Amino acid sequence: MKMKKSLIAAAVASVCAAPMAAQADVNLWGEFIAGVQNDNEDAREVEGDGDMYLNLDSSNFGIESSEDLGNGMSVEAGTELAIGGASPELGFDNTYAALSGDFGSLLAGWGVDSAFYLHVLEPTDVGEVLGGYLAFGESGYSDAADNALQYGYDGGAFQLTAEVQMQPEDDVELPTTPATTAAAENTETFDKMALGATFDAGVVTIGVGHELSSVADNTDQTGGDAPAEPSMTGFSVGGGFGGFDLGASYVMFDTDSDADEGTDPTALDLNASTDFGGGLGGLVGVGMYDADNDDDADNMTGFHVQLSQSLSSNTMVFGQLQSQSIDGGDAGEDTDPQSVFVGVSHAF
C-alpha cells in the first residue's frame, strides 16, 4: 500500500502553501521529513527486528506549471518525486494534467488523491495507525488513484469529485480483505468508479464517498464467471469547537465475495487537534477496525499522539507515538505493536 499523506505532511502543507501560491507559471516545491523511529517487535506484519532506524517519511519534490488560456479557462500539469520509508525508495507520484474552467475541472493522472480519500479520509487523516489505515492496510487499498480520470466541481460550500480508474492486468490491487487478495492472480481487468462530495454547513463540514470496484472473471472470489464488485462507503464530519479541531470518519466495506460471506469490515476514526500558542501544536486520534470475524480475529484498535513545535514558517520539530492492539482471535495471541518517531520537517 502506498503511504498515506501523513499527519506530518498535512501540517507541513500549511507552511508551504503560501510560497507556492505566490509563484507564477512554474512552481518548484518540496518537503523533507527525516527522523529516528523505533518500533517494537510485537506485531505479526512487521519486517525486521524492529530496532531503531532512520526514517525518511514522505519526503517529496515536485514541479507544477499552469497557464491561463483566457475566457475563464486554464491548464495545469505537474509531477512529484517521492522518497519514503525505512529503506527509502524513489519513485514518481502525483503526476497529472488538468483543464479547468467555469464547468469545473477535468484531470487525467497517476498517483493522485482518490475521490474517496479526498472526501472521507483526508479530513481525519491523522497518521498511519487509526481505523481507516488499519482497514486499508489489511486490504491493500491505496488512497492514490492510478490511471485515473477525474471531474471536480468547486461550488464554494459544495464540492464534488467523480472518478474512473482503469488498471492494467499486471497492476491489480483489491480493496477488500486479505482472503480475497489472492484472487488478483485470476483477474483479467480491474476498474474503479468513485463519487465523493463535501458540504460546508457552517458549524460542521460533512463528507460522503462511495467507491465501486469491478474484478472480472474472478472464480476465486465469486465462485463463477460473474464479476465481483467489492465496494466501500464512507462518511466524514469535522469542525472547530472551543479552540479544538474535531473530526470523525466511518467506512463500511462490502466484500461481495463468497469466500468472505458475512465478513463486511467497518472502520471508525476520531481525532482532535489544537494550537497551544507559540508555535506548539498537539493532536490525538483513536481508531477502531472491526474485521467482522466470528472469533474477533484481526479486530484492531489504535491511538496516535503528536506534539510539534514550529521553528520558523517552514520548519518544525515533532514527536509522535503510535500504538495498536490486534486481536488474535480464538487461535492466536493478541499483539500490541508500538512506534515512536522523532524528527524534523522542512518545506520550501
Coordinates of C-alpha atoms in Angstrom, one line a residue:
M1 CA 0.0 0.0 0.0
K2 CA 1.2 3.5 -0.8
M3 CA 2.0 5.5 2.2
K4 CA -0.8 7.8 3.1
K5 CA -0.3 11.5 3.3
S6 CA 0.8 11.6 7.0
L7 CA -0.2 13.9 9.7
I8 CA 3.3 15.5 9.4
A9 CA 2.9 16.1 5.7
A10 CA -0.5 17.6 6.3
A11 CA 1.0 20.0 8.9
V12 CA 3.8 20.9 6.6
A13 CA 1.3 21.7 3.8
S14 CA 0.1 24.7 5.7
V15 CA 3.5 26.3 5.8
C16 CA 4.3 25.6 2.2
A17 CA 1.0 26.6 0.6
A18 CA 1.7 30.4 0.8
P19 CA 5.1 30.3 -1.1
M20 CA 3.6 28.0 -3.7
A21 CA 0.6 30.3 -4.3
A22 CA 3.0 33.3 -4.7
Q23 CA 4.7 31.7 -7.7
A24 CA 3.5 32.1 -11.3
D25 CA 3.7 29.8 -14.3
V26 CA 6.2 27.2 -12.9
N27 CA 6.4 26.2 -9.2
L28 CA 9.2 24.2 -7.7
W29 CA 8.4 22.9 -4.2
G30 CA 9.4 20.2 -1.7
E31 CA 9.2 18.9 1.8
F32 CA 11.8 17.0 3.6
I33 CA 10.8 14.9 6.7
A34 CA 13.5 12.9 8.5
G35 CA 13.8 11.4 11.9
V36 CA 14.6 8.5 14.1
Q37 CA 12.0 5.8 14.6
N38 CA 11.8 2.9 17.0
D39 CA 9.3 0.0 16.5
N40 CA 8.8 -2.8 18.9
E41 CA 8.6 -6.5 17.8
D42 CA 5.1 -7.2 19.0
A43 CA 3.5 -7.2 15.5
R44 CA 2.6 -10.0 13.1
E45 CA 3.2 -8.0 10.0
V46 CA 6.4 -6.0 10.9
E47 CA 9.5 -6.9 8.9
G48 CA 12.9 -6.9 10.5
D49 CA 13.8 -6.9 14.2
G50 CA 12.2 -3.6 15.0
D51 CA 15.4 -1.8 16.0
M52 CA 15.8 1.9 15.9
Y53 CA 16.4 3.3 12.4
L54 CA 16.5 6.5 10.3
N55 CA 13.2 7.1 8.5
L56 CA 12.6 9.4 5.6
D57 CA 8.8 9.8 5.9
S58 CA 7.1 11.2 2.8
S59 CA 9.9 13.4 1.5
N60 CA 8.7 14.9 -1.8
F61 CA 10.0 17.2 -4.5
G62 CA 7.7 18.5 -7.3
I63 CA 7.2 20.8 -10.2
E64 CA 3.9 22.4 -11.3
S65 CA 3.1 24.6 -14.2
S66 CA -0.1 26.5 -15.1
E67 CA -1.2 28.7 -18.0
D68 CA -4.2 31.0 -18.4
L69 CA -5.9 30.2 -21.7
G70 CA -8.4 33.1 -21.4
N71 CA -12.2 33.1 -21.3
G72 CA -12.0 31.6 -17.8
M73 CA -10.0 28.6 -18.9
S74 CA -6.7 27.4 -17.6
V75 CA -4.4 24.3 -17.9
E76 CA -2.2 22.9 -15.2
A77 CA 0.3 20.0 -15.1
G78 CA 2.7 18.6 -12.5
T79 CA 4.7 15.7 -11.2
E80 CA 6.1 14.7 -7.9
L81 CA 9.2 12.7 -6.9
A82 CA 8.7 10.9 -3.6
I83 CA 11.1 9.3 -1.2
G84 CA 9.9 7.5 1.8
G85 CA 10.2 4.6 4.3
A86 CA 12.8 2.9 6.5
S87 CA 14.5 1.7 3.3
P88 CA 14.0 4.7 1.1
E89 CA 12.5 4.1 -2.3
L90 CA 12.5 6.7 -5.1
G91 CA 9.6 7.0 -7.5
F92 CA 7.2 9.3 -9.3
D93 CA 3.9 10.1 -7.8
N94 CA 1.0 12.6 -8.3
T95 CA 1.6 13.1 -12.0
Y96 CA -1.3 14.9 -13.7
A97 CA -2.7 17.3 -16.3
A98 CA -5.9 19.3 -15.7
L99 CA -8.1 21.6 -17.7
S100 CA -10.3 24.0 -15.6
G101 CA -13.0 26.5 -16.3
D102 CA -16.5 27.5 -15.2
F103 CA -17.6 24.0 -15.9
G104 CA -15.2 22.6 -13.2
S105 CA -12.0 20.7 -13.7
L106 CA -11.1 17.7 -15.8
L107 CA -8.0 15.8 -14.6
A108 CA -6.0 12.9 -16.0
G109 CA -3.3 11.5 -13.8
W110 CA -1.5 8.8 -11.9
G111 CA -0.9 8.6 -8.2
V112 CA -3.3 11.5 -7.5
D113 CA -5.6 11.6 -4.4
S114 CA -8.6 9.4 -5.0
A115 CA -12.1 10.8 -4.8
F116 CA -12.9 8.6 -1.8
Y117 CA -9.9 9.7 0.0
L118 CA -10.5 13.4 -0.7
H119 CA -14.0 13.5 0.8
V120 CA -13.9 10.8 3.5
L121 CA -10.4 10.1 4.8
E122 CA -8.4 13.3 4.3
P123 CA -10.5 15.3 6.8
T124 CA -9.4 12.9 9.5
D125 CA -6.1 11.7 8.2
V126 CA -4.1 11.9 11.5
G127 CA -1.4 9.3 10.8
E128 CA -1.0 5.7 9.9
V129 CA -2.4 4.0 13.0
L130 CA -6.1 4.8 13.0
G131 CA -9.1 2.7 12.0
G132 CA -9.1 3.6 8.3
Y133 CA -5.4 2.9 7.9
L134 CA -5.8 -0.4 9.8
A135 CA -8.6 -1.4 7.5
F136 CA -6.9 -0.3 4.3
G137 CA -3.5 -1.7 5.4
E138 CA -5.2 -5.1 5.7
S139 CA -6.9 -4.8 2.3
G140 CA -4.1 -3.4 0.2
Y141 CA -6.2 -0.3 -0.5
S142 CA -4.4 2.8 -1.7
D143 CA -5.5 6.3 -1.3
A144 CA -3.9 7.2 -4.6
A145 CA -5.8 6.8 -7.8
D146 CA -3.7 5.4 -10.7
N147 CA -4.6 5.7 -14.4
A148 CA -7.4 8.0 -13.3
L149 CA -9.8 10.4 -15.0
Q150 CA -11.4 12.8 -12.5
Y151 CA -14.1 15.5 -12.8
G152 CA -14.2 18.1 -10.0
Y153 CA -16.6 20.9 -9.2
D154 CA -16.0 23.5 -6.5
G155 CA -19.1 25.5 -5.7
G156 CA -17.7 27.0 -2.5
A157 CA -19.8 25.4 0.2
F158 CA -20.3 22.3 -2.1
Q159 CA -17.5 20.3 -3.7
L160 CA -17.9 17.2 -5.9
T161 CA -15.4 14.7 -7.3
A162 CA -16.2 11.9 -9.8
E163 CA -13.6 9.4 -10.8
V164 CA -12.8 6.5 -13.1
Q165 CA -9.7 4.3 -12.7
M166 CA -8.5 1.8 -15.3
Q167 CA -5.9 -0.7 -14.0
P168 CA -3.9 -2.9 -16.3
E169 CA -3.9 -6.6 -15.7
D170 CA -0.5 -6.8 -14.2
D171 CA -1.2 -4.0 -11.7
V172 CA -4.1 -5.3 -9.6
E173 CA -4.9 -4.3 -6.0
L174 CA -8.1 -5.4 -4.3
P175 CA -9.8 -3.0 -1.9
T176 CA -11.3 -5.9 0.1
T177 CA -9.9 -8.2 2.7
P178 CA -6.8 -10.4 2.8
A179 CA -8.7 -13.6 1.9
T180 CA -9.6 -12.1 -1.5
T181 CA -6.2 -10.6 -2.5
A182 CA -5.2 -13.9 -3.9
A183 CA -8.0 -13.5 -6.4
A184 CA -5.8 -11.0 -8.2
E185 CA -4.0 -13.9 -9.9
N186 CA -7.1 -14.7 -11.8
T187 CA -8.2 -11.2 -12.6
E188 CA -8.2 -10.0 -16.2
T189 CA -9.4 -6.4 -15.7
F190 CA -9.6 -4.2 -12.7
D191 CA -11.5 -0.9 -12.7
K192 CA -12.9 1.5 -10.2
M193 CA -15.6 4.2 -10.1
A194 CA -15.9 6.6 -7.2
L195 CA -18.0 9.6 -6.3
G196 CA -17.4 11.9 -3.4
A197 CA -19.0 15.2 -2.1
T198 CA -18.3 17.6 0.7
F199 CA -20.8 20.2 2.1
D200 CA -19.8 23.0 4.4
A201 CA -22.7 23.6 6.7
G202 CA -21.1 26.4 8.6
V203 CA -20.7 24.8 12.0
V204 CA -19.5 21.5 10.6
T205 CA -18.3 20.1 7.2
I206 CA -19.8 16.9 6.0
G207 CA -18.3 14.5 3.5
V208 CA -19.6 11.3 1.8
G209 CA -18.0 9.0 -0.7
H210 CA -18.6 5.7 -2.4
E211 CA -16.1 3.5 -4.4
L212 CA -17.0 0.5 -6.5
S213 CA -14.5 -1.9 -8.0
S214 CA -15.0 -4.4 -10.8
V215 CA -13.0 -7.6 -10.8
A216 CA -13.8 -9.7 -13.9
D217 CA -13.5 -13.5 -14.5
N218 CA -12.6 -13.9 -10.8
T219 CA -13.6 -17.5 -9.9
D220 CA -11.7 -17.5 -6.6
Q221 CA -13.8 -14.5 -5.4
T222 CA -17.2 -15.2 -6.8
G223 CA -17.3 -19.0 -7.4
G224 CA -18.3 -18.3 -11.0
D225 CA -17.6 -16.2 -14.1
A226 CA -19.6 -13.2 -12.9
P227 CA -17.6 -10.1 -12.0
A228 CA -17.1 -9.4 -8.3
E229 CA -17.9 -5.8 -7.3
P230 CA -16.4 -5.1 -3.8
S231 CA -17.3 -1.6 -2.6
M232 CA -16.9 0.8 0.3
T233 CA -19.0 3.7 1.5
G234 CA -17.7 6.3 3.9
F235 CA -18.8 9.4 5.8
S236 CA -16.8 12.2 7.5
V237 CA -17.6 15.2 9.7
G238 CA -15.5 17.9 11.2
G239 CA -15.4 21.3 12.7
G240 CA -13.9 23.7 15.2
F241 CA -15.2 23.8 18.7
G242 CA -13.7 25.8 21.6
G243 CA -10.2 26.0 20.3
F244 CA -10.1 22.4 19.1
D245 CA -10.5 21.0 15.6
L246 CA -12.5 17.8 15.8
G247 CA -13.1 15.2 13.1
A248 CA -14.6 11.7 12.6
S249 CA -14.9 9.3 9.7
Y250 CA -16.7 6.0 9.3
V251 CA -16.2 3.5 6.5
M252 CA -18.2 0.4 5.6
F253 CA -16.8 -2.4 3.3
D254 CA -18.8 -4.8 1.2
T255 CA -16.5 -7.6 0.1
D256 CA -19.0 -9.1 -2.4
S257 CA -17.3 -12.4 -2.0
D258 CA -18.5 -16.0 -1.5
A259 CA -15.1 -16.7 0.2
D260 CA -15.8 -13.9 2.7
E261 CA -19.5 -14.3 3.0
G262 CA -20.7 -12.5 6.1
T263 CA -17.5 -10.5 6.6
D264 CA -18.0 -6.8 5.9
P265 CA -15.5 -4.8 7.9
T266 CA -16.0 -1.3 9.3
A267 CA -13.6 1.3 10.4
L268 CA -14.0 4.4 12.7
D269 CA -11.6 7.3 13.2
L270 CA -11.9 10.1 15.8
N271 CA -9.4 12.9 16.3
A272 CA -8.8 16.3 18.0
S273 CA -6.1 18.8 17.4
T274 CA -5.3 22.3 18.9
D275 CA -2.8 25.1 18.8
F276 CA -1.4 25.8 22.3
G277 CA 0.3 29.1 21.1
G278 CA 3.9 30.0 20.5
G279 CA 4.1 27.5 17.6
L280 CA 3.2 24.5 19.7
G281 CA 0.6 22.2 18.4
G282 CA -0.9 18.9 19.5
L283 CA -3.1 16.1 18.2
V284 CA -4.6 12.9 19.5
G285 CA -6.6 10.3 17.5
V286 CA -8.2 6.9 18.1
G287 CA -9.3 4.4 15.6
M288 CA -11.2 1.1 15.6
Y289 CA -11.4 -1.6 12.9
D290 CA -13.9 -4.4 13.1
A291 CA -12.9 -7.3 10.8
D292 CA -16.4 -8.8 11.2
N293 CA -15.0 -12.3 12.1
D294 CA -16.9 -14.6 14.4
D295 CA -13.9 -15.0 16.7
D296 CA -12.9 -11.3 16.6
A297 CA -9.6 -12.2 14.9
D298 CA -7.9 -9.2 13.3
N299 CA -10.1 -6.6 15.1
M300 CA -7.9 -3.6 15.8
T301 CA -7.8 -0.5 17.9
G302 CA -5.1 2.2 17.9
F303 CA -4.2 5.6 19.0
H304 CA -1.9 8.3 17.8
V305 CA -0.4 11.3 19.8
Q306 CA 1.7 14.0 18.4
L307 CA 3.4 17.2 19.6
S308 CA 5.0 19.6 17.1
Q309 CA 6.9 22.9 17.6
S310 CA 7.4 25.4 14.8
L311 CA 10.9 26.8 14.5
S312 CA 10.1 29.0 11.5
S313 CA 7.4 29.4 8.9
N314 CA 8.8 26.4 7.0
T315 CA 10.5 24.2 9.7
M316 CA 9.2 22.3 12.7
V317 CA 10.3 19.5 15.0
F318 CA 7.9 16.9 16.1
G319 CA 7.4 13.7 18.2
Q320 CA 4.7 11.1 17.8
L321 CA 3.6 7.8 19.4
Q322 CA 1.5 5.3 17.5
S323 CA 0.2 2.2 19.3
Q324 CA -2.1 -0.7 18.1
S325 CA -3.8 -3.6 19.6
I326 CA -4.6 -6.5 17.3
D327 CA -6.9 -9.3 18.3
G328 CA -5.5 -12.8 17.6
G329 CA -8.9 -14.5 17.8
D330 CA -9.5 -17.9 19.3
A331 CA -6.5 -19.5 17.6
G332 CA -3.9 -16.8 18.2
E333 CA -2.3 -14.4 20.6
D334 CA -3.1 -10.7 20.7
T335 CA -0.3 -8.3 19.6
D336 CA 0.4 -4.8 20.6
P337 CA 2.9 -3.0 18.2
Q338 CA 4.1 0.5 19.0
S339 CA 6.1 3.0 17.2
V340 CA 7.9 6.2 18.3
F341 CA 9.0 8.8 15.7
V342 CA 11.0 11.9 16.5
G343 CA 12.2 14.2 13.7
V344 CA 12.2 17.4 11.8
S345 CA 10.4 18.7 8.7
H346 CA 11.2 21.4 6.3
A347 CA 9.2 22.8 3.4
F348 CA 10.2 25.1 0.6

